[in-house]
PDB file of C-alpha atoms in Angstrom:
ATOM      1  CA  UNK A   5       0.000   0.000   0.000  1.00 71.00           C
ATOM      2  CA  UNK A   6       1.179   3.239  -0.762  1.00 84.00           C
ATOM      3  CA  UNK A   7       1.957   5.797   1.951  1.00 90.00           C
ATOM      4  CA  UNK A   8      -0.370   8.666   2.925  1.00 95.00           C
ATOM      5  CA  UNK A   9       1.320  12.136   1.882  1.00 96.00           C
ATOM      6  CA  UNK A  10       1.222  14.470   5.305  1.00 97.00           C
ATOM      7  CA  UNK A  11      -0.025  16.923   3.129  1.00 95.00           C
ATOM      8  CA  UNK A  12      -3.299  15.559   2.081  1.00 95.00           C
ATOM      9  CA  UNK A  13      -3.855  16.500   5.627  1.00 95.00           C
ATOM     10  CA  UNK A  14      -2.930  19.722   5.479  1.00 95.00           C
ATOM     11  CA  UNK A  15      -6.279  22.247   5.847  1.00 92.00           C
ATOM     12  CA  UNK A  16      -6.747  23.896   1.200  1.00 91.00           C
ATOM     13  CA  UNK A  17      -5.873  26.957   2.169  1.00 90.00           C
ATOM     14  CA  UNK A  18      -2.599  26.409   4.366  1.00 92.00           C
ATOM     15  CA  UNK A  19       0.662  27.512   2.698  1.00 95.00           C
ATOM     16  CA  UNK A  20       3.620  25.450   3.024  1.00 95.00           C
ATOM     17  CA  UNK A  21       5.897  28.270   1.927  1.00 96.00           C
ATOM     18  CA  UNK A  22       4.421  30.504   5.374  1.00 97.00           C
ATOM     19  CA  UNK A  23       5.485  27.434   7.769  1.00 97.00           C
ATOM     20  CA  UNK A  24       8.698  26.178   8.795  1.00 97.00           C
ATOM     21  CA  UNK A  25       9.368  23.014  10.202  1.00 97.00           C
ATOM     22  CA  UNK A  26      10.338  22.216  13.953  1.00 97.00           C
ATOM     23  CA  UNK A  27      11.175  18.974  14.074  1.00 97.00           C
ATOM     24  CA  UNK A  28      12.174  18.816  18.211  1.00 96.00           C
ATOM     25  CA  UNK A  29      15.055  16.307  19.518  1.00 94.00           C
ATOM     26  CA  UNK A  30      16.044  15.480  22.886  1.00 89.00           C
ATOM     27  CA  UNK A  31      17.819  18.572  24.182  1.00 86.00           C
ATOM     28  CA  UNK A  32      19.838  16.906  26.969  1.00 78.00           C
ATOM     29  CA  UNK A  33      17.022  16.857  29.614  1.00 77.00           C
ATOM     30  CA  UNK A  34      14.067  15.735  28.242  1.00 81.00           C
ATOM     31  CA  UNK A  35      12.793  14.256  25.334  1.00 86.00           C
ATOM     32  CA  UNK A  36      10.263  16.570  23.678  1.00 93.00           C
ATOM     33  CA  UNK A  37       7.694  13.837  22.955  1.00 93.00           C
ATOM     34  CA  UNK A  38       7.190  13.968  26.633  1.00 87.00           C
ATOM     35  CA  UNK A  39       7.168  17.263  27.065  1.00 89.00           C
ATOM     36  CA  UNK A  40       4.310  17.407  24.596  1.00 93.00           C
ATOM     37  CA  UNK A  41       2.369  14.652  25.920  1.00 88.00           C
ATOM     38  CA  UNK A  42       2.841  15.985  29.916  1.00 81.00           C
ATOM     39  CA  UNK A  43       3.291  19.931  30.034  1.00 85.00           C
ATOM     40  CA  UNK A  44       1.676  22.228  27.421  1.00 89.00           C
ATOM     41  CA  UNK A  45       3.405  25.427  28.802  1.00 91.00           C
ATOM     42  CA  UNK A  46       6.189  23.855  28.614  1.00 91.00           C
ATOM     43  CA  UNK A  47       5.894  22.664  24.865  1.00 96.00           C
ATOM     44  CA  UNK A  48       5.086  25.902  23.658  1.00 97.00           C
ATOM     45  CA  UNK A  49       8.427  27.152  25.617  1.00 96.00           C
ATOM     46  CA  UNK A  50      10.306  24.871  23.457  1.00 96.00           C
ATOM     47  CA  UNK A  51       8.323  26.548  20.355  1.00 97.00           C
ATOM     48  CA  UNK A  52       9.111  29.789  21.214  1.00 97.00           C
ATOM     49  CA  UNK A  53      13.037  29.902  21.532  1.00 95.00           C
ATOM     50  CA  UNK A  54      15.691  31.164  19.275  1.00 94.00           C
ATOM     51  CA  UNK A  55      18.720  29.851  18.709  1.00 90.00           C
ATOM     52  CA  UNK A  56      21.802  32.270  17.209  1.00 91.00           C
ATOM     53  CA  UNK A  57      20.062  32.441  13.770  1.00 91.00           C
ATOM     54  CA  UNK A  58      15.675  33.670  13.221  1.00 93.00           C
ATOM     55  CA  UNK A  59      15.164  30.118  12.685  1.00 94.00           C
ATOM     56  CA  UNK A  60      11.258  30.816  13.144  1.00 95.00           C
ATOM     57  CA  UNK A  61      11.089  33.837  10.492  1.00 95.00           C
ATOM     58  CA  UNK A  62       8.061  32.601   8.863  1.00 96.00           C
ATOM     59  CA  UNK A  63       4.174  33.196   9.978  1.00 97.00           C
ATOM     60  CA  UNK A  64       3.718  29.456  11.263  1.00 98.00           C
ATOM     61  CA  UNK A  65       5.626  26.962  12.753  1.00 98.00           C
ATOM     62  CA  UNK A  66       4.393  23.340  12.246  1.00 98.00           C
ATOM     63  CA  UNK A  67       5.818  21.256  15.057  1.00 98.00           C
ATOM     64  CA  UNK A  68       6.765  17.673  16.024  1.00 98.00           C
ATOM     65  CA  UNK A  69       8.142  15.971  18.861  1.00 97.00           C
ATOM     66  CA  UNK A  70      11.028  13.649  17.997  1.00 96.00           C
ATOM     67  CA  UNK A  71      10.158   9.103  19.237  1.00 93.00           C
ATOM     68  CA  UNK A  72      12.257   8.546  21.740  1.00 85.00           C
ATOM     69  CA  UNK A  73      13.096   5.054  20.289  1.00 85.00           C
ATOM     70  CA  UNK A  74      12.283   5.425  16.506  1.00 93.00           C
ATOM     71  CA  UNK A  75      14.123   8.670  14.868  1.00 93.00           C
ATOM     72  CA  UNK A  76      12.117   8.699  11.986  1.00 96.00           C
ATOM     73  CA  UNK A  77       8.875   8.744  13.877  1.00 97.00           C
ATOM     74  CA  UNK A  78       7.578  12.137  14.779  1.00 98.00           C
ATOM     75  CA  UNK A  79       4.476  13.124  16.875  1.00 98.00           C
ATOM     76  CA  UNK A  80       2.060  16.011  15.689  1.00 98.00           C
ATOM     77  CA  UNK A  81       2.332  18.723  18.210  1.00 98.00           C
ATOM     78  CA  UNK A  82       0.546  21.513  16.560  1.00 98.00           C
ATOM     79  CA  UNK A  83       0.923  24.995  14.573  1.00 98.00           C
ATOM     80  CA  UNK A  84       1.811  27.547  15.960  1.00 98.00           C
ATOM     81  CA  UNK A  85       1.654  31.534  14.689  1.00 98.00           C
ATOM     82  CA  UNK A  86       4.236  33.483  15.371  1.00 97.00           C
ATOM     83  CA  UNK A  87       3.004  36.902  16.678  1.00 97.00           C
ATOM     84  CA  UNK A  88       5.811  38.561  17.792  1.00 96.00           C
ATOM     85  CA  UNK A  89       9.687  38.527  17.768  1.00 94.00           C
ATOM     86  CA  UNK A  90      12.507  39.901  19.591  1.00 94.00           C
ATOM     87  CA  UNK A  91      16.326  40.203  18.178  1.00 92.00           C
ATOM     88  CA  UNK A  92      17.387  38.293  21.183  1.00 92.00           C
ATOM     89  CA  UNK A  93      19.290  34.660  21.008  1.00 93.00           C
ATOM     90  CA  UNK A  94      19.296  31.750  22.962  1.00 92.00           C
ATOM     91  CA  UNK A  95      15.845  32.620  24.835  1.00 94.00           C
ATOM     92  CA  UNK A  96      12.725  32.478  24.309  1.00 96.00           C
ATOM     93  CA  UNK A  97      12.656  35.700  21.797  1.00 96.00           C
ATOM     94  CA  UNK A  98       9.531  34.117  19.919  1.00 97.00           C
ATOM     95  CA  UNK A  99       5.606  34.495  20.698  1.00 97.00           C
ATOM     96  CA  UNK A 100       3.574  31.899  19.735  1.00 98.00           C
ATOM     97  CA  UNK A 101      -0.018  31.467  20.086  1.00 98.00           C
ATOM     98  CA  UNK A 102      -1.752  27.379  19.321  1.00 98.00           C
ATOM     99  CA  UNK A 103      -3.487  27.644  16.130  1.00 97.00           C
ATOM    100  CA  UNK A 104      -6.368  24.915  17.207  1.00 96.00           C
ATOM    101  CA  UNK A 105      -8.273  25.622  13.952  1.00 95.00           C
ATOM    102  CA  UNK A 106      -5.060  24.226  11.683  1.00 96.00           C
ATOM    103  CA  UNK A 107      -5.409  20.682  12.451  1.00 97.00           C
ATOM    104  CA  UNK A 108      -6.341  20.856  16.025  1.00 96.00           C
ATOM    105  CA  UNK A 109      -7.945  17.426  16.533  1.00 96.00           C
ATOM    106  CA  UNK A 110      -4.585  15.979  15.260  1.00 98.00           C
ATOM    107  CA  UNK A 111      -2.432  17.304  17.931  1.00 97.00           C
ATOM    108  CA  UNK A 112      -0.926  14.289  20.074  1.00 96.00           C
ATOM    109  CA  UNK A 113      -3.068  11.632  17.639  1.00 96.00           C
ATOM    110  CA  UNK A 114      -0.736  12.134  14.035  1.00 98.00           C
ATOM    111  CA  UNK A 115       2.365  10.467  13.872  1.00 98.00           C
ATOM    112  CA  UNK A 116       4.679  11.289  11.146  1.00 98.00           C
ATOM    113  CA  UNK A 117       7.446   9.562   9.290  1.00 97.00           C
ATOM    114  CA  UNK A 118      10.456  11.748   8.219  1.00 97.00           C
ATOM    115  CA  UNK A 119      13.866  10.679   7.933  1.00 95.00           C
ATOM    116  CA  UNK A 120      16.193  13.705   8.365  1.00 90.00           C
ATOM    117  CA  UNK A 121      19.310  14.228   7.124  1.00 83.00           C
ATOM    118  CA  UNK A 122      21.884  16.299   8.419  1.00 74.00           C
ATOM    119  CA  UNK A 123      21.668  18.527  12.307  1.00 74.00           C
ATOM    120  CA  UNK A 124      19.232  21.170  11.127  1.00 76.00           C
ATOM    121  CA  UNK A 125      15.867  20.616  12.850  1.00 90.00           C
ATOM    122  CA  UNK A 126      14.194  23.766  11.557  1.00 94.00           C
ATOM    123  CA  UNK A 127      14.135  23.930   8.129  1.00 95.00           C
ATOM    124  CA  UNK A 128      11.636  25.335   5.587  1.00 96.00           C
ATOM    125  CA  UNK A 129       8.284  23.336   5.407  1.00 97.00           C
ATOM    126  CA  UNK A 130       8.224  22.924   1.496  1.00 96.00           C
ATOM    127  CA  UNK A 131      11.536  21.230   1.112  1.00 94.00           C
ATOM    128  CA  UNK A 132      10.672  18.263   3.714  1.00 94.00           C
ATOM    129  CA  UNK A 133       6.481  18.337   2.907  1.00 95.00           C
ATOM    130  CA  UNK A 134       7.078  15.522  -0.200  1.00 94.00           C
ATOM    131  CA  UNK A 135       9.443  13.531   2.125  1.00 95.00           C
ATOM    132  CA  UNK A 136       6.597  13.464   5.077  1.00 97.00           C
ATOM    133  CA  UNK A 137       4.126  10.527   5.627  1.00 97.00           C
ATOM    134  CA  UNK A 138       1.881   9.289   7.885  1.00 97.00           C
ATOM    135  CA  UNK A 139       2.726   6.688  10.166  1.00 97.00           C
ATOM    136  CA  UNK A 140      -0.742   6.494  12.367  1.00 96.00           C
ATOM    137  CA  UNK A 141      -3.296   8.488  13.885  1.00 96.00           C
ATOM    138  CA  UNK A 142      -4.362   7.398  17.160  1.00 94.00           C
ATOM    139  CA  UNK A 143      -7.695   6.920  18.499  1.00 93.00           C
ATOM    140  CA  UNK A 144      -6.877   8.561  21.947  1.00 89.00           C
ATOM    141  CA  UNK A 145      -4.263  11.578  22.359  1.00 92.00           C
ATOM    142  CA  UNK A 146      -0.323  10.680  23.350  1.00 91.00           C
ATOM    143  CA  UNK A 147       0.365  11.548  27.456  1.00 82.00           C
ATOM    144  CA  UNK A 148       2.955   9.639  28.004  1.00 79.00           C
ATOM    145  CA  UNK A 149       4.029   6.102  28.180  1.00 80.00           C
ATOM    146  CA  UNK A 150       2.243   4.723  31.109  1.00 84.00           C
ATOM    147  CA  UNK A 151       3.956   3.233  33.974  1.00 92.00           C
ATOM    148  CA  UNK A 152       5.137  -0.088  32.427  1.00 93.00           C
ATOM    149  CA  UNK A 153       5.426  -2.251  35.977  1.00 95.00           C
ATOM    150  CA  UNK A 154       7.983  -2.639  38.660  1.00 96.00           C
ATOM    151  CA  UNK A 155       9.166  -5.760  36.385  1.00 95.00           C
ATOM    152  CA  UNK A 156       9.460  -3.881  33.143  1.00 95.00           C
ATOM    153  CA  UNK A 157      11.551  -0.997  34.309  1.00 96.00           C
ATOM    154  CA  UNK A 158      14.708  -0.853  31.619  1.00 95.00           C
ATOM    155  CA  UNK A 159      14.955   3.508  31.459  1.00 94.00           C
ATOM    156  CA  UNK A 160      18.136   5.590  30.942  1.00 92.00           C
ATOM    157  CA  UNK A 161      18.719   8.289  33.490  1.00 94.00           C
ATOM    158  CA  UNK A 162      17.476  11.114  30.662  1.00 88.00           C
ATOM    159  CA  UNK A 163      14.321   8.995  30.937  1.00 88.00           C
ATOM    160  CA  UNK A 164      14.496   8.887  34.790  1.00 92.00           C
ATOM    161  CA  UNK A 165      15.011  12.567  35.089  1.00 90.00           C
ATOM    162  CA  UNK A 166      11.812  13.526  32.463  1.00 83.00           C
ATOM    163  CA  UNK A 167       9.779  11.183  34.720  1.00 88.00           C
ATOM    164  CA  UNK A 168      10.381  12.740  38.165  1.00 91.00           C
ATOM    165  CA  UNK A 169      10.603  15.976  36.680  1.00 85.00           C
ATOM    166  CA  UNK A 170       7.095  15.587  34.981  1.00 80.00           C
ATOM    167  CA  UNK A 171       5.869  14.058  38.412  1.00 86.00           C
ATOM    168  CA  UNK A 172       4.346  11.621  36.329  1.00 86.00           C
ATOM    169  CA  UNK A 173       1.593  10.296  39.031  1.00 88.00           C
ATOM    170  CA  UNK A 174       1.621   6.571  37.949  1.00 90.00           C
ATOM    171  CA  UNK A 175       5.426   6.335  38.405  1.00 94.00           C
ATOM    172  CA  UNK A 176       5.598   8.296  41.822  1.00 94.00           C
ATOM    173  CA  UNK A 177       2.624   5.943  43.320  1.00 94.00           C
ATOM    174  CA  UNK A 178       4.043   2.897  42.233  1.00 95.00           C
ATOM    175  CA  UNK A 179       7.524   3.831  43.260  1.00 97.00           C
ATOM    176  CA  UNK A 180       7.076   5.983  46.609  1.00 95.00           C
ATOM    177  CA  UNK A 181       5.641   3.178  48.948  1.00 93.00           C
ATOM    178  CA  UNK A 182       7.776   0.427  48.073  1.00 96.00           C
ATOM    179  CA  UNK A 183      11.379  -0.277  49.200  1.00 98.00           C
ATOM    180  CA  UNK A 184      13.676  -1.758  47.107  1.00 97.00           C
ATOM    181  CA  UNK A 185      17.154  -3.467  45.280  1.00 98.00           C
ATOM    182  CA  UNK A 186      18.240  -1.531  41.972  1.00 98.00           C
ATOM    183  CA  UNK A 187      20.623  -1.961  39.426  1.00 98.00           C
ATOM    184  CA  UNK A 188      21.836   0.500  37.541  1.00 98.00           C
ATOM    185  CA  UNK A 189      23.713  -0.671  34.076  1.00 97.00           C
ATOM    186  CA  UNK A 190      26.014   1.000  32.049  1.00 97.00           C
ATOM    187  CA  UNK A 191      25.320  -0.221  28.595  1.00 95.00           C
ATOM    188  CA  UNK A 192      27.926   0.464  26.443  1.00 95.00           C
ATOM    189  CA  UNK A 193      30.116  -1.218  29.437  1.00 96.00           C
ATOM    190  CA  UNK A 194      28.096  -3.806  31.028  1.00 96.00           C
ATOM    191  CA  UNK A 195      29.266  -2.300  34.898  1.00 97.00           C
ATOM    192  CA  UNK A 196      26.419  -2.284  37.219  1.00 98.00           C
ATOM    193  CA  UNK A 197      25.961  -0.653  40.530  1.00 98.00           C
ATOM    194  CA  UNK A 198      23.499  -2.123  42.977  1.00 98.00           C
ATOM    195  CA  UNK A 199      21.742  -0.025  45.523  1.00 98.00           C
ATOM    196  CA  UNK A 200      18.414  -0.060  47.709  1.00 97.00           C
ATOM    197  CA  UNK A 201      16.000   2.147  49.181  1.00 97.00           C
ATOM    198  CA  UNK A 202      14.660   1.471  52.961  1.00 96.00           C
ATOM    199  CA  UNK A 203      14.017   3.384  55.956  1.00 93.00           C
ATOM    200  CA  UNK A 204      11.600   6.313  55.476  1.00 90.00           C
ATOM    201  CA  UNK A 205      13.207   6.314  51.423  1.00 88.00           C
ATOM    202  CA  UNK A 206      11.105   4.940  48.632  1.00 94.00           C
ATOM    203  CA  UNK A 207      12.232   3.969  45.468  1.00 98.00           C
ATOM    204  CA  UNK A 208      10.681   7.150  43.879  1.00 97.00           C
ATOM    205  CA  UNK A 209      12.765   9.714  46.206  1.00 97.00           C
ATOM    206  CA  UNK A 210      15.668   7.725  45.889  1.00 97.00           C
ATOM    207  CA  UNK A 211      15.335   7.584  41.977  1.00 97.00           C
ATOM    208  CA  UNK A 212      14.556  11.403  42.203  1.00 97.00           C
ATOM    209  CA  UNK A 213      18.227  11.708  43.765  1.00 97.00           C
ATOM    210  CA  UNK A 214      19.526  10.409  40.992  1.00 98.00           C
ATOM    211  CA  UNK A 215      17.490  12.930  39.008  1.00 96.00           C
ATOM    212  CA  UNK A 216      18.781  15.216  40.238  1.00 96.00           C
ATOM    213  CA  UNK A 217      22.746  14.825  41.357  1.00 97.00           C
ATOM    214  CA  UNK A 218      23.132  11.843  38.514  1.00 96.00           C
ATOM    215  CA  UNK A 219      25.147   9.937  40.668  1.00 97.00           C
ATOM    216  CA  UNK A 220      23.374   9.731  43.592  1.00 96.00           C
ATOM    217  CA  UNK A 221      25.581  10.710  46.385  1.00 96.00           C
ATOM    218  CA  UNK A 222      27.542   7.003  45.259  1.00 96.00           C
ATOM    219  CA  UNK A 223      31.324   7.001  45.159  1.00 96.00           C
ATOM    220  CA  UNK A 224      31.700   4.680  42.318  1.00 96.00           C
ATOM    221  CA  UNK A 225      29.223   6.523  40.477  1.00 97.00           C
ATOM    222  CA  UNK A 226      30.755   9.815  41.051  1.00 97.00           C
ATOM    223  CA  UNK A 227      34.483   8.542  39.747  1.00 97.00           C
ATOM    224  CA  UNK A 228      32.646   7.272  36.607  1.00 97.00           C
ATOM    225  CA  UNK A 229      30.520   9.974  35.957  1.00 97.00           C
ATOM    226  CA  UNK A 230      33.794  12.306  36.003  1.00 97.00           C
ATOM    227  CA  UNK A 231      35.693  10.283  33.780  1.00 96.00           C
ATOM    228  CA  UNK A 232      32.497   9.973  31.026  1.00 96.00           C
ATOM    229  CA  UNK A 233      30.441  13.027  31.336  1.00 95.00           C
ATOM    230  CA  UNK A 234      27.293  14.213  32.316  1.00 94.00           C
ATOM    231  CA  UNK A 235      25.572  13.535  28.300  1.00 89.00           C
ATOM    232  CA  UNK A 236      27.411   9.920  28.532  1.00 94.00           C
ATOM    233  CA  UNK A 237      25.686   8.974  31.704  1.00 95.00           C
ATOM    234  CA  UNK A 238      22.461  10.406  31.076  1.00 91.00           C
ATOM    235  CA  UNK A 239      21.801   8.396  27.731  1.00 88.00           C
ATOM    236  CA  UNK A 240      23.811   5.393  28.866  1.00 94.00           C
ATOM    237  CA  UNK A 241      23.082   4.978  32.444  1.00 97.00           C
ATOM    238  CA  UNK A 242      20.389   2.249  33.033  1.00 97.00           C
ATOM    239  CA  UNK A 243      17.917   1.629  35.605  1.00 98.00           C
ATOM    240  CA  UNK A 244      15.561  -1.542  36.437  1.00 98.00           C
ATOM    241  CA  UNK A 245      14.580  -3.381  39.649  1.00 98.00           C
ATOM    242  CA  UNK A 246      16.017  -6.328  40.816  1.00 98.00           C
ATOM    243  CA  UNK A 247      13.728  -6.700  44.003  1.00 98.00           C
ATOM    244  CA  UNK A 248      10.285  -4.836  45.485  1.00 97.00           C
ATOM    245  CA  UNK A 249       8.338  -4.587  49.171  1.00 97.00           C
ATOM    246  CA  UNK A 250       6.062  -2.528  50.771  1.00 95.00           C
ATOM    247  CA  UNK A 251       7.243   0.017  52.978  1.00 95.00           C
ATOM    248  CA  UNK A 252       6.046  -2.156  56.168  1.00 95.00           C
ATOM    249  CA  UNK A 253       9.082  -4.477  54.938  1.00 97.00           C
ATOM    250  CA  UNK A 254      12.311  -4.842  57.187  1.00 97.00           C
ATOM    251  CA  UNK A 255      15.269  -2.756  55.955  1.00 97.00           C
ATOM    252  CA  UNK A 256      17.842  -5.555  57.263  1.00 97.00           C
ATOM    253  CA  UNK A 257      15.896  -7.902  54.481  1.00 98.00           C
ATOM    254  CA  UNK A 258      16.398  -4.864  51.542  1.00 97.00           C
ATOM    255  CA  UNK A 259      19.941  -4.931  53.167  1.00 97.00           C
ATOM    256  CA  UNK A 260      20.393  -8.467  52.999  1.00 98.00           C
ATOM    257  CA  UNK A 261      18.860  -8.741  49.552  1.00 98.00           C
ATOM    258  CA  UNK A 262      21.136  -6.024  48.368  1.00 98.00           C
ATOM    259  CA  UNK A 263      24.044  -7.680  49.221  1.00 98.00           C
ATOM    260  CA  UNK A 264      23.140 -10.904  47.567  1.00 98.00           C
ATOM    261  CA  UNK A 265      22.785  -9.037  44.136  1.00 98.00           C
ATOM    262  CA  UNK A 266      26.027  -6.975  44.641  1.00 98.00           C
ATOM    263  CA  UNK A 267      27.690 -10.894  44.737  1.00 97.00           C
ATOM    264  CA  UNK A 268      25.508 -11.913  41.848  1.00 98.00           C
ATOM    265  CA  UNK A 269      26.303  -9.491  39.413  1.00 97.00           C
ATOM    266  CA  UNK A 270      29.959  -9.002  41.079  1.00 97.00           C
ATOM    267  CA  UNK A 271      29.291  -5.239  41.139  1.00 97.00           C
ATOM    268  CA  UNK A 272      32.198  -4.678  43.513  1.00 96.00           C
ATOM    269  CA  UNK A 273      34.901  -6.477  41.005  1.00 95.00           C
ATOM    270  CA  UNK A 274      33.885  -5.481  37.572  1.00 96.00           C
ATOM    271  CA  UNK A 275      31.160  -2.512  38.141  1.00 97.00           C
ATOM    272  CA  UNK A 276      30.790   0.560  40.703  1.00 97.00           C
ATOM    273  CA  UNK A 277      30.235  -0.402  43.928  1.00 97.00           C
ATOM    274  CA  UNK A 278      32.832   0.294  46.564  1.00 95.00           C
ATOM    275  CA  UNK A 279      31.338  -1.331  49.742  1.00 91.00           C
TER     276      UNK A 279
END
């Protein structure tokens, strides 16, 4: 079957040639897909900023969020009209208002599939429109994956940090009452580092300490996030659960448990734990 051309979507009387393209990418904190499916404000935020060139010099700005596992696949995440600009780079020197009439019921539902070539992610609509297709529109709109299970947790730190900093509410109530044995996996290595959370700690605060220092207060951790790099351990740096309790659990059991897995996966020998 032949694809579907993006722009037999596209309302009659929309001009390609008034529209550039804003084809979003992770940005080192969070990938924009999620920003789009959990925090408006902040989607328009990433809509409305200017980088050293007037990449947004045109009337509209037709945007999409980058797949965080497929980089061809791009979700719908509206047009935008630029109403106002200011000479000022690297902030947010554009106003943009949500154009719901241009395609409005397609926002978080249209996925798109462009292969880009090249860095630029803003370029002019008309010399990418023949190139775009659609990949599906969905019967409900995208807001984020859904917590996948305390067995099916396999997330990068970026991932980590875009969930705690969302406070996406299935994660923090499946995480905040339950102790717990982690591993955390470097994946172009294979080194783990096992750790726990008891006490009056969760798993969600103790994940959201990671969130936010990277490293999580952890010795080994710290040496190897000097020596790689804050980028490095943020896309490579992965987290899943090795055990799970309720908080009424005793911590010598999490302790216990956390020392079997260190000797299991010989985390003190060939990954980052020094104790």
């Amino acid at each position: 079957m032949d694809p579907i051309l993006l722009a037999t979507l596209l309302p009659p009387d929309f001009d390609p040639i008034q529209c550039k393209l804003h084809c979003a990418v992770y940005n080192g904190e969070a990938f924009p897909i999620d920003v789009l499916g959990n925090d408006s404000d902040e989607w328009q935020r990433w809509n409305s900023w200017r980088n050293v060139n007037d990449d947004f010099n045109r009337h509209f700005i037709f945007s999409l969020a980058q797949d965080r596992h497929d980089p061809t696949l791009w979700l719908f995440g509206g047009i935008w009209e630029v109403v106002g600009r200011r000479p000022d780079p690297r902030q947010h020197s554009y106003d943009v208002v949500l154009r719901e009439d241009l395609m409005g019921p397609f926002i978080k539902r249209l996925y798109v599939r462009l292969a880009l070539a090249g860095r630029n992610r803003r370029r002019n609509m008309e010399a990418c429109l023949n190139d775009m297709t659609v990949s599906m529109i969905t019967e409900e709109a995208f807001d984020g994956d859904p917590f996948p299970g305390h067995d099916r947790i396999n997330h990068s730190l970026a991932e980590i940090q875009a969930i705690v900093k969302q406070g996406r509410p299935d994660w923090r109530i499946a995480l905040e009452q339950m102790k717990g044995v982690y591993v955390i996996h470097d994946e172009a290595t294979g080194e783990p580092y096992v750790g726990s959370a008891y006490g009056d700690t969760g798993i969600w605060q103790r994940w959201s300490h990671y969130a936010r220092t990277l490293h999580g207060d952890n010795v080994g951790l710290k040496v190897h996030l000097a020596a790689k790099g804050e980028d490095y351990f943020r896309k490579t740096m992965r987290f899943a659960l090795l055990e799970f309790w309720s908080m009424r659990t005793d911590d010598q059991h999490v302790i216990d448990r956390e020392t079997y897995w260190k000797g299991v996966l010989i985390s003190r020998s060939l990954g980052h734990n020094r104790n």
